[in-house]
XYZ file of C-alpha atoms in Angstrom:
338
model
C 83.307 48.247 26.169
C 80.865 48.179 29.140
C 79.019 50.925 30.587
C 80.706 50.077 34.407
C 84.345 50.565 32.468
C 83.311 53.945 30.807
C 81.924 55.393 34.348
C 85.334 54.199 35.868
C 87.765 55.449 33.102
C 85.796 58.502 33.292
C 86.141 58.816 36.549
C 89.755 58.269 36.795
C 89.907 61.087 34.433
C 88.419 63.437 35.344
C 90.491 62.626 39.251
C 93.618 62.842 36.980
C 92.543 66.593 35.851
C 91.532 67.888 39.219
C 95.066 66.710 40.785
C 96.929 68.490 37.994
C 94.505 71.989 38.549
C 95.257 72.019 41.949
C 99.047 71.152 41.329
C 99.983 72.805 38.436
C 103.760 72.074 37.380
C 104.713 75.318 37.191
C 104.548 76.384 40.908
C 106.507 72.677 41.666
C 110.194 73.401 42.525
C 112.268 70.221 40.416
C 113.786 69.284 43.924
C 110.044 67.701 45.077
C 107.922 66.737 42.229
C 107.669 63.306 43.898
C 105.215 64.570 46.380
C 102.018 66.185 45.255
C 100.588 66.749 49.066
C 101.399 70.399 50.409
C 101.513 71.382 53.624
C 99.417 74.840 54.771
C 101.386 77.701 55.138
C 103.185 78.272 58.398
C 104.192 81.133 61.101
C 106.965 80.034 62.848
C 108.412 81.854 65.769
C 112.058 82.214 67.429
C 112.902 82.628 70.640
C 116.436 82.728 72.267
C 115.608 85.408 74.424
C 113.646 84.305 77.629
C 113.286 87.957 79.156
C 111.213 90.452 78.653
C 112.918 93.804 78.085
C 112.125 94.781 81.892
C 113.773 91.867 83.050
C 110.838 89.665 83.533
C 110.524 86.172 82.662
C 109.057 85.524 78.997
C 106.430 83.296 79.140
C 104.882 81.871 75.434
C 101.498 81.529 76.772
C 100.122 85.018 75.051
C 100.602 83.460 72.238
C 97.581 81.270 72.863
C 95.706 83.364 74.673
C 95.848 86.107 72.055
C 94.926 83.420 69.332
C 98.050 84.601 67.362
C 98.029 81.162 65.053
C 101.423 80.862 65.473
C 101.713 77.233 64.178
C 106.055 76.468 65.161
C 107.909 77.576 68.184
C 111.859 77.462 67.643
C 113.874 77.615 71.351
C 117.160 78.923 70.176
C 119.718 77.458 70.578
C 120.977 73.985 71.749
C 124.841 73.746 71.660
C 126.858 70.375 71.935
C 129.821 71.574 73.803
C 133.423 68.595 73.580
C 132.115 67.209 76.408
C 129.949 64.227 75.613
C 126.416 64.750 76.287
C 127.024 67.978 78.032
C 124.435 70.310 75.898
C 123.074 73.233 77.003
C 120.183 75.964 75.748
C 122.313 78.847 75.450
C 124.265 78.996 78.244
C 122.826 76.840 80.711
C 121.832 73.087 80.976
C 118.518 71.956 80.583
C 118.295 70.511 83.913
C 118.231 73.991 85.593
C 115.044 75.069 87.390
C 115.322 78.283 85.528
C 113.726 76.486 82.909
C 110.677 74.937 84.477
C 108.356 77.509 83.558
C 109.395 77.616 79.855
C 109.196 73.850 79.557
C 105.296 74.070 81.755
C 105.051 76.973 78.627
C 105.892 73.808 76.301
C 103.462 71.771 76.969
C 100.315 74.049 77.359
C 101.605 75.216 73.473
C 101.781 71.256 72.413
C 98.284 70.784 73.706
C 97.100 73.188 71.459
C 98.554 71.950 68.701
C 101.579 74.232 68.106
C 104.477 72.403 67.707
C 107.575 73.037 69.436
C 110.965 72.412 67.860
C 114.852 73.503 68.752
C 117.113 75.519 67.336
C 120.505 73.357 66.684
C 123.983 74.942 66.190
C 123.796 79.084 65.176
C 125.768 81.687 65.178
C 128.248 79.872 68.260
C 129.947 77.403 65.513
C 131.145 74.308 67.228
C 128.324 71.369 67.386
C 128.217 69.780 64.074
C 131.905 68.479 64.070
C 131.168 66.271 66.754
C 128.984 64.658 64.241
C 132.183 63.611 62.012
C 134.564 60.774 62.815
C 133.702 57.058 63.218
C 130.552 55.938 64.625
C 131.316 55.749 68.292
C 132.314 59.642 67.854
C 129.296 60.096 66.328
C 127.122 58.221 68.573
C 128.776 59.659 71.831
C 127.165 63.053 70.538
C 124.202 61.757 69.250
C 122.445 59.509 71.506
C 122.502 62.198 74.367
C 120.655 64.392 72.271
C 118.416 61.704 71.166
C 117.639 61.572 74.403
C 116.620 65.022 75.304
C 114.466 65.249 72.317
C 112.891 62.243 73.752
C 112.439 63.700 77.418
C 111.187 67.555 76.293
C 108.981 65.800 73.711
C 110.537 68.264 70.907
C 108.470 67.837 67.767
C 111.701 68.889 65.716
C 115.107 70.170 65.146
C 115.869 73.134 62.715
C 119.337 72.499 62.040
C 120.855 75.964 61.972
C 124.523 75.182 60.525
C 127.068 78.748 60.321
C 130.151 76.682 60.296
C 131.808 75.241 57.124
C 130.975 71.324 57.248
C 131.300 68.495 54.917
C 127.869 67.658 53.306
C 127.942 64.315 54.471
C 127.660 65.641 58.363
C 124.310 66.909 58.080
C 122.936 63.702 55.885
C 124.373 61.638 58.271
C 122.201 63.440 61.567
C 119.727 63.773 59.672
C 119.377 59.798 58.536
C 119.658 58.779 62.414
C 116.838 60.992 63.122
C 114.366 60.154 60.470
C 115.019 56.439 61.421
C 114.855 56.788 65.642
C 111.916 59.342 65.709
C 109.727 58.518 62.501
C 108.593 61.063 59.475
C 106.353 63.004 62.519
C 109.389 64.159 63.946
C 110.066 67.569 61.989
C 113.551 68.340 60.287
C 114.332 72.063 59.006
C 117.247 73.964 58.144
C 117.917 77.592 57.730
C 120.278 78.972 55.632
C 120.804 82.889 54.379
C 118.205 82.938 51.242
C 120.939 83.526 49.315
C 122.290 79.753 49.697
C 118.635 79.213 48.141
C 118.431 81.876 45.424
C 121.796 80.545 43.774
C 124.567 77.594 43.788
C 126.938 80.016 44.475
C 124.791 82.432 46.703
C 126.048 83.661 50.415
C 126.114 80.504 52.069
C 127.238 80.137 55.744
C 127.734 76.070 55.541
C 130.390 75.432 52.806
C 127.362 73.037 50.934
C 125.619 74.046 48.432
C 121.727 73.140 49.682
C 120.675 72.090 45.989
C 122.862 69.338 46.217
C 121.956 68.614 50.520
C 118.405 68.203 49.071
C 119.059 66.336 45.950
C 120.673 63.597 48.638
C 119.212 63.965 51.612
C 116.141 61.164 51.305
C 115.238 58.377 53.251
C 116.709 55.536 52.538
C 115.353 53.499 49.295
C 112.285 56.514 48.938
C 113.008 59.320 47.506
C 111.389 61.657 50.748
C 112.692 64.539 51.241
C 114.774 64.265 54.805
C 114.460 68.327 54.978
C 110.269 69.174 55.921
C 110.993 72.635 54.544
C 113.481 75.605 54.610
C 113.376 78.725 56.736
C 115.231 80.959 54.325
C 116.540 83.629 56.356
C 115.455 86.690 54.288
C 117.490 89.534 55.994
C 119.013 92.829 54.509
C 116.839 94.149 51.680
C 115.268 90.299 50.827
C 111.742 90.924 52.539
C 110.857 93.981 50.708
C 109.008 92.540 48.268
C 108.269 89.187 46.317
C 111.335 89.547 44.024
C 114.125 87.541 45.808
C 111.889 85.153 46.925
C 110.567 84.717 43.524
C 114.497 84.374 42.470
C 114.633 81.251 45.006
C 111.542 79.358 42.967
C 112.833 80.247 39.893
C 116.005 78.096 41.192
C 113.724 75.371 41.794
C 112.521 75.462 44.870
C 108.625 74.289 46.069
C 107.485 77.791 47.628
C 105.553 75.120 50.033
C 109.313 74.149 51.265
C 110.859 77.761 52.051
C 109.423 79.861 54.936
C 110.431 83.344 54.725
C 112.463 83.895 58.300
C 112.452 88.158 58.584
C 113.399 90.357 61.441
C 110.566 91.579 63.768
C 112.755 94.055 65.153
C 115.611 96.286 64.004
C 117.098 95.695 66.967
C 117.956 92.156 66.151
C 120.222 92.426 63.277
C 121.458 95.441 60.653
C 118.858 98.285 60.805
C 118.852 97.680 57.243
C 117.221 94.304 57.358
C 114.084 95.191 59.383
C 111.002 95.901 57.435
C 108.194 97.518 58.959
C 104.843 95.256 58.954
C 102.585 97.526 56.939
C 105.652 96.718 53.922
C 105.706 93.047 55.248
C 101.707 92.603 55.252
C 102.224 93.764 51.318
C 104.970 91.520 50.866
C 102.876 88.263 52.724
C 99.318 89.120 50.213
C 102.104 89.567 47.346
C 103.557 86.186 47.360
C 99.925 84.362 48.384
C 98.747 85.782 45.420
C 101.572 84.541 43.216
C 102.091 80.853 45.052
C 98.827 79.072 46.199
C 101.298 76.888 48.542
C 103.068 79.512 49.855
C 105.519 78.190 52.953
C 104.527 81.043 55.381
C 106.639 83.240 57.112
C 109.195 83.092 60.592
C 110.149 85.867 62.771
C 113.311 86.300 64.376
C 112.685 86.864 67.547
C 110.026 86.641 69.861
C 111.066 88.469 72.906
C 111.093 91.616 71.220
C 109.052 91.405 68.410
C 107.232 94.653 66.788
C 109.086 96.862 69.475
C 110.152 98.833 66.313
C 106.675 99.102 65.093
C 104.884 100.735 67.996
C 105.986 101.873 72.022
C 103.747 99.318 74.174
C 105.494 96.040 74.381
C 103.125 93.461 73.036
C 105.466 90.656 71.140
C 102.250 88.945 70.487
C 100.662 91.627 68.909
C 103.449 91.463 66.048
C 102.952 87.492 65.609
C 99.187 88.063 65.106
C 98.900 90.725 62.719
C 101.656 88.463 60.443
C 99.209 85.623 60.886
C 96.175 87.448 60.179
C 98.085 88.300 56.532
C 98.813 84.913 56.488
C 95.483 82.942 56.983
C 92.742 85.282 56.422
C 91.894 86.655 53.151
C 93.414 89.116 51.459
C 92.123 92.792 51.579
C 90.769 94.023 47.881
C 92.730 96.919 48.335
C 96.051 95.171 48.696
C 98.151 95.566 45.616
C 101.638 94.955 45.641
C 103.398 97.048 43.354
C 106.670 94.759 42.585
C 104.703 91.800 41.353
């Protein structure tokens, strides 16, 4: 055996044991083994609300200029309405001029490197049936919203779907954006946790999401169509690691499931708000117990941490979650339900 062959095999080995250290198959959810590279956590924030509580028009820039790290914006919420091609965010077209500053907003966050997706579907059930039928149904719905991703220069869709739909439906949307807009363009979905934690969890779609992931890949690979999962972690869910834990422990990659929490009480049940002192806790908990953590997602921007403190300063709330995010973790943090 020559020397050159030793060095190589030893090499190789020695590459073989540092992949596996810094990968370790116990924190690898069975529904993505096939891909070993992990994305850094994120901090995604909502917005549906364009209006500050006084009445004002929100604008996103704070955001940058308070160096918040926000990494995803999510405008909330296109809707296809039975008209073909007639879509609107919210309640109004697209078109309107009421929009220009938010889509000037857009573009100053892109050039900074945030990306910018939209919200699909939501709570006003409707959109994806237009996305059953044959394909000139399906098409008739589809390439007008191709378009408009094309002409805002979205960098994603989270596909929010609370409306009971056949598996197939989201597969199918899903396949015809993956092959028009390339693996850049971003795909998400966010169901209640509880369609993560369990097969028979809550679930708001009428799937079960172990199976959507299990199918939804790209064509002859075995890619994951789905980039990652914001969980929406309501009701008692982001009070500590547990039910997040209980979602791994199904088999999930913690890199694929962002933790999507209320930022203010105002926003859904009182009872599924937690203050950010508990949530900081929460954040250093799971770092410590996941190394590829999938970050965290507030819901929503407009009036985020007006239940924490008086002076409205939404951008306050996003960087305090991304400092617990991204910088290290205080020695005095200790998280008691671990």
């Amino acid at each position: 055996m020559s020397l050159f062959f030793i060095i190589w095999l030893l090499a190789f080995l020695n590459q073989c044991f540092a992949w596996h250290s810094e990968y370790p198959l116990e924190h690898v959810g069975h529904h993505n083994l096939g891909s070993a590279l992990k994305e850094p956590a994120r901090l995604v924030m909502y917005v549906q609300t364009f209006q500050t509580p006084d009445g004002h028009q929100l604008s996103l820039l704070p955001l940058l200029q308070h160096h918040t790290r926000v990494t995803h914006v999510v405008l909330a919420a296109l809707h296809l309405h039975d008209l073909p091609g007639e879509i609107r965010l919210n309640d109004d077209r697209l078109q309107w001029p009421m929009w220009d500053n938010l889509w000037s907003d857009v573009k100053e966050l892109q050039a900074n490197g945030v990306k910018v997706m939209a919200l699909l579907g939501g709570a006003a059930g409707g959109t994806y049936k237009h996305f059953n039928g044959t394909e000139a149904k399906f098409y008739a719905y589809y390439n007008p919203l191709l378009t408009i991703i094309r002409e805002r220069n979205l960098d994603g869709l989270d596909l929010d779907i609370e409306e009971h739909v056949d598996i197939k439906t989201p597969i199918r949307l899903m396949t015809a954006l993956r092959r028009d807009l390339g693996p850049d363009f971003i795909i998400t979905m966010s169901p209640l946790a509880s369609a993560l934690s369990d097969r028979m969890g809550q679930n708001l779609s009428g799937f079960s999401y172990f199976d959507l992931d299990e199918f939804a890949t790209e064509p002859g690979s075995d890619a994951k169509l789905v980039n990652w999962y914001n969980g929406l972690f309501y009701g008692g869910f982001a009070r500590g690691p547990p039910f997040y834990r209980s979602c791994v422990e199904a088999g999930w990659d913690p890199s694929r499931i962002v933790m999507v929490v209320l930022d203010c009480m105002e926003d859904g049940q009182p009872n599924g708000w937690v203050d950010l002192p508990r949530l900081e806790k929460t954040i250093w908990g799971l770092r410590g117990m996941y190394k590829h953590f999938g970050g965290i997602g507030g819901w929503e921007y407009h009036d985020a941490g007006n239940s924490d403190w008086d002076e409205y300063q939404p951008w306050n709330w996003v960087k305090q979650v991304g400092q617990a995010i991204f910088d290290p973790v205080p020695k005095h943090a200790v998280n008691d339900e671990l």
